[in-house]
PDB file of C-alpha atoms in Angstrom:
ATOM      1  CA  MET L   1     -22.221 -43.262 -10.688  1.00  0.00           C
ATOM      2  CA  LEU L   2     -19.826 -45.198  -8.280  1.00  0.00           C
ATOM      3  CA  GLU L   3     -17.158 -45.189 -11.468  1.00  0.00           C
ATOM      4  CA  LEU L   4     -17.540 -41.587 -11.850  1.00  0.00           C
ATOM      5  CA  PHE L   5     -17.300 -40.521  -7.898  1.00  0.00           C
ATOM      6  CA  SER L   6     -13.922 -43.361  -7.579  1.00  0.00           C
ATOM      7  CA  THR L   7     -12.533 -41.601 -10.574  1.00  0.00           C
ATOM      8  CA  VAL L   8     -13.325 -38.046  -9.374  1.00  0.00           C
ATOM      9  CA  TYR L   9     -11.482 -39.075  -6.283  1.00  0.00           C
ATOM     10  CA  GLU L  10      -8.519 -40.196  -7.536  1.00  0.00           C
ATOM     11  CA  VAL L  11      -8.057 -37.563  -9.390  1.00  0.00           C
ATOM     12  CA  PHE L  12      -8.232 -35.539  -6.328  1.00  0.00           C
ATOM     13  CA  MET L  13      -6.049 -37.547  -4.531  1.00  0.00           C
ATOM     14  CA  ARG L  14      -3.670 -37.334  -6.983  1.00  0.00           C
ATOM     15  CA  THR L  15      -3.708 -33.616  -7.395  1.00  0.00           C
ATOM     16  CA  TYR L  16      -4.487 -31.846  -4.113  1.00  0.00           C
ATOM     17  CA  PRO L  17      -0.649 -30.985  -3.478  1.00  0.00           C
ATOM     18  CA  GLY L  18      -0.395 -29.096  -6.378  1.00  0.00           C
ATOM     19  CA  PHE L  19      -4.228 -27.523  -6.171  1.00  0.00           C
ATOM     20  CA  LEU L  20      -2.882 -26.600  -2.582  1.00  0.00           C
ATOM     21  CA  ARG L  21      -0.112 -24.745  -3.801  1.00  0.00           C
ATOM     22  CA  ALA L  22      -1.815 -23.174  -6.875  1.00  0.00           C
ATOM     23  CA  THR L  23      -4.883 -22.382  -4.296  1.00  0.00           C
ATOM     24  CA  VAL L  24      -2.534 -19.953  -2.316  1.00  0.00           C
ATOM     25  CA  VAL L  25      -1.382 -18.126  -6.018  1.00  0.00           C
ATOM     26  CA  THR L  26      -4.878 -18.062  -6.692  1.00  0.00           C
ATOM     27  CA  LEU L  27      -5.557 -15.941  -3.007  1.00  0.00           C
ATOM     28  CA  GLN L  28      -2.682 -13.835  -3.585  1.00  0.00           C
ATOM     29  CA  LEU L  29      -3.389 -13.129  -7.008  1.00  0.00           C
ATOM     30  CA  THR L  30      -7.412 -12.112  -5.463  1.00  0.00           C
ATOM     31  CA  ALA L  31      -5.654 -10.275  -2.508  1.00  0.00           C
ATOM     32  CA  ILE L  32      -3.562  -7.696  -4.499  1.00  0.00           C
ATOM     33  CA  GLY L  33      -5.981  -7.529  -7.463  1.00  0.00           C
ATOM     34  CA  VAL L  34      -8.477  -6.235  -4.688  1.00  0.00           C
ATOM     35  CA  ILE L  35      -6.260  -4.067  -2.808  1.00  0.00           C
ATOM     36  CA  LEU L  36      -4.724  -2.733  -5.546  1.00  0.00           C
ATOM     37  CA  GLY L  37      -8.257  -2.068  -7.143  1.00  0.00           C
ATOM     38  CA  THR L  38      -9.445  -0.406  -4.229  1.00  0.00           C
ATOM     39  CA  VAL L  39      -6.537   2.270  -4.088  1.00  0.00           C
ATOM     40  CA  ILE L  40      -7.295   2.969  -7.797  1.00  0.00           C
ATOM     41  CA  GLY L  41     -11.063   3.022  -6.997  1.00  0.00           C
ATOM     42  CA  LEU L  42     -10.891   5.217  -4.290  1.00  0.00           C
ATOM     43  CA  VAL L  43      -8.939   8.015  -6.874  1.00  0.00           C
ATOM     44  CA  PHE L  44     -11.104   7.667  -9.192  1.00  0.00           C
ATOM     45  CA  ALA L  45     -14.136   8.214  -7.138  1.00  0.00           C
ATOM     46  CA  LEU L  46     -13.058  11.238  -5.555  1.00  0.00           C
ATOM     47  CA  MET L  47     -12.481  12.096  -9.174  1.00  0.00           C
ATOM     48  CA  LYS L  48     -15.640  11.298 -10.432  1.00  0.00           C
ATOM     49  CA  ILE L  49     -17.542  13.592  -7.761  1.00  0.00           C
ATOM     50  CA  SER L  50     -14.760  16.121  -7.671  1.00  0.00           C
ATOM     51  CA  GLY L  51     -15.469  19.979  -9.024  1.00  0.00           C
ATOM     52  CA  SER L  52     -13.010  19.089 -11.944  1.00  0.00           C
ATOM     53  CA  LYS L  53     -14.977  18.435 -15.529  1.00  0.00           C
ATOM     54  CA  ILE L  54     -11.479  17.402 -16.734  1.00  0.00           C
ATOM     55  CA  LEU L  55     -10.897  14.505 -13.794  1.00  0.00           C
ATOM     56  CA  GLN L  56     -14.667  13.606 -14.064  1.00  0.00           C
ATOM     57  CA  GLY L  57     -14.239  13.068 -17.843  1.00  0.00           C
ATOM     58  CA  ILE L  58     -10.794  11.425 -16.997  1.00  0.00           C
ATOM     59  CA  ALA L  59     -12.706   8.935 -14.596  1.00  0.00           C
ATOM     60  CA  ASN L  60     -15.427   8.542 -17.049  1.00  0.00           C
ATOM     61  CA  VAL L  61     -13.300   7.169 -19.650  1.00  0.00           C
ATOM     62  CA  TYR L  62     -10.973   4.762 -17.671  1.00  0.00           C
ATOM     63  CA  ILE L  63     -14.498   3.928 -16.322  1.00  0.00           C
ATOM     64  CA  THR L  64     -15.900   3.614 -19.524  1.00  0.00           C
ATOM     65  CA  ILE L  65     -13.015   1.478 -21.206  1.00  0.00           C
ATOM     66  CA  ILE L  66     -12.158  -1.237 -18.384  1.00  0.00           C
ATOM     67  CA  ARG L  67     -16.194  -1.823 -17.809  1.00  0.00           C
ATOM     68  CA  GLY L  68     -16.724  -1.887 -21.455  1.00  0.00           C
ATOM     69  CA  THR L  69     -14.029  -4.558 -22.743  1.00  0.00           C
ATOM     70  CA  PRO L  70     -13.851  -8.135 -21.190  1.00  0.00           C
ATOM     71  CA  LEU L  71     -11.218  -8.953 -18.626  1.00  0.00           C
ATOM     72  CA  ILE L  72      -9.210 -11.743 -20.352  1.00  0.00           C
ATOM     73  CA  VAL L  73      -8.496  -8.966 -23.024  1.00  0.00           C
ATOM     74  CA  GLN L  74      -7.478  -6.509 -20.555  1.00  0.00           C
ATOM     75  CA  ILE L  75      -5.160  -9.309 -18.909  1.00  0.00           C
ATOM     76  CA  MET L  76      -3.308  -9.924 -22.805  1.00  0.00           C
ATOM     77  CA  PHE L  77      -3.300  -6.160 -23.781  1.00  0.00           C
ATOM     78  CA  LEU L  78      -1.586  -5.125 -20.416  1.00  0.00           C
ATOM     79  CA  TYR L  79       0.722  -8.175 -19.971  1.00  0.00           C
ATOM     80  CA  PHE L  80       2.153  -7.789 -23.597  1.00  0.00           C
ATOM     81  CA  GLY L  81       1.933  -3.969 -23.352  1.00  0.00           C
ATOM     82  CA  ILE L  82       4.153  -4.393 -20.404  1.00  0.00           C
ATOM     83  CA  VAL L  83       6.969  -6.657 -21.444  1.00  0.00           C
ATOM     84  CA  GLU L  84       7.728  -4.230 -24.444  1.00  0.00           C
ATOM     85  CA  ILE L  85       8.599  -2.012 -22.161  1.00  0.00           C
ATOM     86  CA  TYR L  86       9.708  -3.500 -18.730  1.00  0.00           C
ATOM     87  CA  THR L  87      10.425  -7.470 -18.388  1.00  0.00           C
ATOM     88  CA  MET L  88       7.823  -8.358 -15.761  1.00  0.00           C
ATOM     89  CA  ASP L  89       7.091 -11.615 -14.145  1.00  0.00           C
ATOM     90  CA  ASN L  90       3.824 -12.826 -15.471  1.00  0.00           C
ATOM     91  CA  PHE L  91       2.180 -12.900 -11.441  1.00  0.00           C
ATOM     92  CA  TRP L  92       2.509  -9.382 -11.143  1.00  0.00           C
ATOM     93  CA  ALA L  93       1.372  -8.651 -14.524  1.00  0.00           C
ATOM     94  CA  GLY L  94      -1.671 -10.637 -13.947  1.00  0.00           C
ATOM     95  CA  ALA L  95      -2.325  -9.254 -10.620  1.00  0.00           C
ATOM     96  CA  ILE L  96      -1.460  -5.663 -12.118  1.00  0.00           C
ATOM     97  CA  ALA L  97      -4.473  -6.444 -14.384  1.00  0.00           C
ATOM     98  CA  LEU L  98      -6.826  -7.603 -11.786  1.00  0.00           C
ATOM     99  CA  GLY L  99      -6.713  -4.121 -10.002  1.00  0.00           C
ATOM    100  CA  ILE L 100      -6.909  -2.051 -12.647  1.00  0.00           C
ATOM    101  CA  HIS L 101     -10.197  -3.999 -13.895  1.00  0.00           C
ATOM    102  CA  ASN L 102     -11.574  -3.814 -10.524  1.00  0.00           C
ATOM    103  CA  GLY L 103     -10.871  -0.265  -9.860  1.00  0.00           C
ATOM    104  CA  ALA L 104     -13.265   0.678 -12.338  1.00  0.00           C
ATOM    105  CA  TYR L 105     -16.027  -1.623 -10.371  1.00  0.00           C
ATOM    106  CA  ILE L 106     -14.903  -0.517  -7.055  1.00  0.00           C
ATOM    107  CA  ALA L 107     -15.030   3.207  -8.098  1.00  0.00           C
ATOM    108  CA  GLU L 108     -18.373   3.408  -8.668  1.00  0.00           C
ATOM    109  CA  ILE L 109     -18.822   1.425  -5.549  1.00  0.00           C
ATOM    110  CA  PHE L 110     -17.143   4.091  -3.811  1.00  0.00           C
ATOM    111  CA  ARG L 111     -18.735   7.193  -5.369  1.00  0.00           C
ATOM    112  CA  GLY L 112     -22.288   5.274  -4.753  1.00  0.00           C
ATOM    113  CA  ALA L 113     -21.262   4.934  -1.109  1.00  0.00           C
ATOM    114  CA  ILE L 114     -20.137   8.317  -0.686  1.00  0.00           C
ATOM    115  CA  GLN L 115     -22.836  10.230  -2.015  1.00  0.00           C
ATOM    116  CA  GLY L 116     -25.340   7.904  -0.572  1.00  0.00           C
ATOM    117  CA  VAL L 117     -24.594   9.746   2.898  1.00  0.00           C
ATOM    118  CA  ASP L 118     -27.303  12.241   3.883  1.00  0.00           C
ATOM    119  CA  PRO L 119     -26.752  15.110   2.517  1.00  0.00           C
ATOM    120  CA  GLY L 120     -27.963  17.104   5.716  1.00  0.00           C
ATOM    121  CA  GLN L 121     -25.117  15.597   7.874  1.00  0.00           C
ATOM    122  CA  ARG L 122     -22.351  17.503   5.194  1.00  0.00           C
ATOM    123  CA  GLU L 123     -24.609  20.567   5.565  1.00  0.00           C
ATOM    124  CA  ALA L 124     -24.591  20.005   9.675  1.00  0.00           C
ATOM    125  CA  SER L 125     -20.929  19.686  10.003  1.00  0.00           C
ATOM    126  CA  MET L 126     -20.151  22.625   7.845  1.00  0.00           C
ATOM    127  CA  SER L 127     -22.153  24.832  10.401  1.00  0.00           C
ATOM    128  CA  LEU L 128     -20.271  23.445  13.050  1.00  0.00           C
ATOM    129  CA  GLY L 129     -17.095  25.510  11.339  1.00  0.00           C
ATOM    130  CA  MET L 130     -15.636  22.106   9.470  1.00  0.00           C
ATOM    131  CA  ASN L 131     -14.206  22.497   6.323  1.00  0.00           C
ATOM    132  CA  ARG L 132     -14.875  20.132   3.021  1.00  0.00           C
ATOM    133  CA  LYS L 133     -12.029  18.370   4.023  1.00  0.00           C
ATOM    134  CA  GLN L 134     -12.633  17.619   7.542  1.00  0.00           C
ATOM    135  CA  THR L 135     -16.379  16.749   6.899  1.00  0.00           C
ATOM    136  CA  MET L 136     -14.944  14.094   4.199  1.00  0.00           C
ATOM    137  CA  GLN L 137     -12.462  12.587   6.593  1.00  0.00           C
ATOM    138  CA  ARG L 138     -14.356  12.697  10.056  1.00  0.00           C
ATOM    139  CA  ILE L 139     -18.313  12.490   8.688  1.00  0.00           C
ATOM    140  CA  VAL L 140     -18.732  10.965   5.055  1.00  0.00           C
ATOM    141  CA  PHE L 141     -15.721   8.343   4.524  1.00  0.00           C
ATOM    142  CA  PRO L 142     -16.341   6.293   8.134  1.00  0.00           C
ATOM    143  CA  GLN L 143     -20.017   5.888   6.996  1.00  0.00           C
ATOM    144  CA  ALA L 144     -19.227   5.466   3.228  1.00  0.00           C
ATOM    145  CA  LEU L 145     -16.575   3.025   4.085  1.00  0.00           C
ATOM    146  CA  ARG L 146     -19.274   0.810   6.111  1.00  0.00           C
ATOM    147  CA  ARG L 147     -21.806   1.125   3.221  1.00  0.00           C
ATOM    148  CA  SER L 148     -18.769  -0.290   0.967  1.00  0.00           C
ATOM    149  CA  ILE L 149     -18.009  -3.397   3.159  1.00  0.00           C
ATOM    150  CA  PRO L 150     -21.227  -5.823   1.409  1.00  0.00           C
ATOM    151  CA  PRO L 151     -20.215  -4.555  -2.182  1.00  0.00           C
ATOM    152  CA  LEU L 152     -16.649  -4.880  -2.016  1.00  0.00           C
ATOM    153  CA  GLY L 153     -17.320  -8.200  -0.424  1.00  0.00           C
ATOM    154  CA  ASN L 154     -18.688  -9.467  -3.339  1.00  0.00           C
ATOM    155  CA  GLN L 155     -16.337  -7.702  -5.834  1.00  0.00           C
ATOM    156  CA  PHE L 156     -13.644  -9.926  -3.920  1.00  0.00           C
ATOM    157  CA  ILE L 157     -16.074 -13.188  -4.726  1.00  0.00           C
ATOM    158  CA  ILE L 158     -16.069 -12.145  -8.135  1.00  0.00           C
ATOM    159  CA  THR L 159     -12.024 -11.590  -8.517  1.00  0.00           C
ATOM    160  CA  LEU L 160     -11.403 -14.944  -6.660  1.00  0.00           C
ATOM    161  CA  LYS L 161     -13.632 -16.968  -9.982  1.00  0.00           C
ATOM    162  CA  ASP L 162     -11.904 -13.927 -12.587  1.00  0.00           C
ATOM    163  CA  SER L 163      -8.224 -15.136 -11.351  1.00  0.00           C
ATOM    164  CA  SER L 164      -8.759 -18.048 -13.389  1.00  0.00           C
ATOM    165  CA  LEU L 165      -8.341 -15.916 -16.190  1.00  0.00           C
ATOM    166  CA  VAL L 166      -4.518 -15.779 -15.773  1.00  0.00           C
ATOM    167  CA  TYR L 167      -3.974 -18.670 -16.882  1.00  0.00           C
ATOM    168  CA  ILE L 168      -3.747 -17.280 -20.617  1.00  0.00           C
ATOM    169  CA  ILE L 169      -0.686 -15.513 -19.569  1.00  0.00           C
ATOM    170  CA  GLY L 170       1.354 -18.665 -17.886  1.00  0.00           C
ATOM    171  CA  VAL L 171       0.322 -18.284 -14.063  1.00  0.00           C
ATOM    172  CA  SER L 172       0.406 -21.635 -12.410  1.00  0.00           C
ATOM    173  CA  GLU L 173      -2.978 -20.717 -10.395  1.00  0.00           C
ATOM    174  CA  ILE L 174      -5.847 -23.324  -9.697  1.00  0.00           C
ATOM    175  CA  PHE L 175      -7.354 -23.271 -13.411  1.00  0.00           C
ATOM    176  CA  ALA L 176      -4.399 -23.531 -15.193  1.00  0.00           C
ATOM    177  CA  LEU L 177      -3.444 -26.679 -13.018  1.00  0.00           C
ATOM    178  CA  ALA L 178      -6.510 -28.643 -14.067  1.00  0.00           C
ATOM    179  CA  ASN L 179      -5.842 -27.588 -17.771  1.00  0.00           C
ATOM    180  CA  ARG L 180      -2.806 -29.132 -17.523  1.00  0.00           C
ATOM    181  CA  GLU L 181      -4.090 -32.122 -15.645  1.00  0.00           C
ATOM    182  CA  ALA L 182      -7.135 -32.310 -18.168  1.00  0.00           C
ATOM    183  CA  ALA L 183      -4.374 -32.713 -20.934  1.00  0.00           C
ATOM    184  CA  GLN L 184      -2.033 -35.092 -19.045  1.00  0.00           C
ATOM    185  CA  SER L 185      -4.245 -37.529 -17.960  1.00  0.00           C
ATOM    186  CA  PHE L 186      -7.105 -37.499 -20.516  1.00  0.00           C
ATOM    187  CA  GLN L 187      -9.619 -36.664 -17.972  1.00  0.00           C
ATOM    188  CA  PRO L 188     -10.946 -33.184 -18.355  1.00  0.00           C
ATOM    189  CA  PHE L 189     -14.511 -34.048 -16.884  1.00  0.00           C
ATOM    190  CA  GLU L 190     -13.224 -34.920 -13.771  1.00  0.00           C
ATOM    191  CA  SER L 191     -10.063 -32.203 -13.685  1.00  0.00           C
ATOM    192  CA  PHE L 192     -12.413 -29.652 -14.283  1.00  0.00           C
ATOM    193  CA  LEU L 193     -15.013 -31.246 -11.726  1.00  0.00           C
ATOM    194  CA  VAL L 194     -12.496 -31.158  -9.077  1.00  0.00           C
ATOM    195  CA  VAL L 195     -11.485 -27.720  -9.699  1.00  0.00           C
ATOM    196  CA  ALA L 196     -14.794 -26.631  -9.818  1.00  0.00           C
ATOM    197  CA  LEU L 197     -15.498 -27.980  -6.552  1.00  0.00           C
ATOM    198  CA  TYR L 198     -11.814 -26.298  -5.336  1.00  0.00           C
ATOM    199  CA  TYR L 199     -13.669 -22.524  -6.030  1.00  0.00           C
ATOM    200  CA  LEU L 200     -17.040 -23.595  -4.607  1.00  0.00           C
ATOM    201  CA  VAL L 201     -15.138 -24.361  -1.483  1.00  0.00           C
ATOM    202  CA  LEU L 202     -13.203 -20.798  -1.286  1.00  0.00           C
ATOM    203  CA  VAL L 203     -16.803 -18.659  -2.679  1.00  0.00           C
ATOM    204  CA  MET L 204     -18.180 -20.717   0.438  1.00  0.00           C
ATOM    205  CA  ILE L 205     -15.890 -20.036   3.075  1.00  0.00           C
ATOM    206  CA  PHE L 206     -15.383 -16.624   2.154  1.00  0.00           C
ATOM    207  CA  THR L 207     -18.645 -15.545   1.909  1.00  0.00           C
ATOM    208  CA  TYR L 208     -19.500 -17.333   5.211  1.00  0.00           C
ATOM    209  CA  LEU L 209     -16.412 -15.037   6.619  1.00  0.00           C
ATOM    210  CA  LEU L 210     -17.950 -11.569   4.875  1.00  0.00           C
ATOM    211  CA  ARG L 211     -21.246 -12.043   6.021  1.00  0.00           C
ATOM    212  CA  TRP L 212     -19.695 -12.534   9.812  1.00  0.00           C
ATOM    213  CA  TYR L 213     -17.471  -9.558   9.253  1.00  0.00           C
ATOM    214  CA  GLU L 214     -21.091  -7.372   7.989  1.00  0.00           C
ATOM    215  CA  ASN L 215     -22.839  -8.650  10.752  1.00  0.00           C
ATOM    216  CA  LYS L 216     -20.428  -7.952  13.279  1.00  0.00           C
ATOM    217  CA  LEU L 217     -20.270  -4.510  11.751  1.00  0.00           C
ATOM    218  CA  ASP L 218     -23.671  -4.267  11.914  1.00  0.00           C
ATOM    219  CA  VAL L 219     -23.652  -2.599   8.308  1.00  0.00           C
ATOM    220  CA  ASP L 220     -27.455  -1.988   7.742  1.00  0.00           C
ATOM    221  CA  LYS L 221     -27.359   0.188  10.346  1.00  0.00           C
ATOM    222  CA  ALA L 222     -24.394   2.589   8.537  1.00  0.00           C
TER     223      ALA L 222
END
């Protein structure tokens, strides 16, 4: 046991400068993926709750395809599909793939949050002379956003872990560095144990921050 600890510590000390740089890449991928996914998700959520059968159909097809296929397949499909048309850096290809993947899940988060607002509040706002657009902007969206914060936080954590899959297209994030270190040092167990600890620490930090933010906003009263 002591020998294992010593070996893991040795791997950690040897690799931490590279892992710190890779952590920045992982966080960038996660942030871009969630931001892009939020924009896409909001658009498709509005399409799903619209009165247009065509828009609802398009949204349903997109959500079904993305949620029904593995993320790693989507990354490969989008990366090689994009480079056939336009030369793009593998980082941005991976970030866009994460954004499109997140969009399908965030669309359902927003849809549920919007439809979860009490219909009586919409009726009351309409009786006060607000039109549908004003009701959505002033009454529905603010409440829906607050309700969306906990599941959006969970989606951020999921994306943080999912970002490890972009190593398949050559992005130098945390898992890619661990994979390379394992191959070069012939210490796969120790290398992947170190990377697991990095992910665990990141997830714990962001889980704490998200809970603090939820408590600050008092989301449960939304």
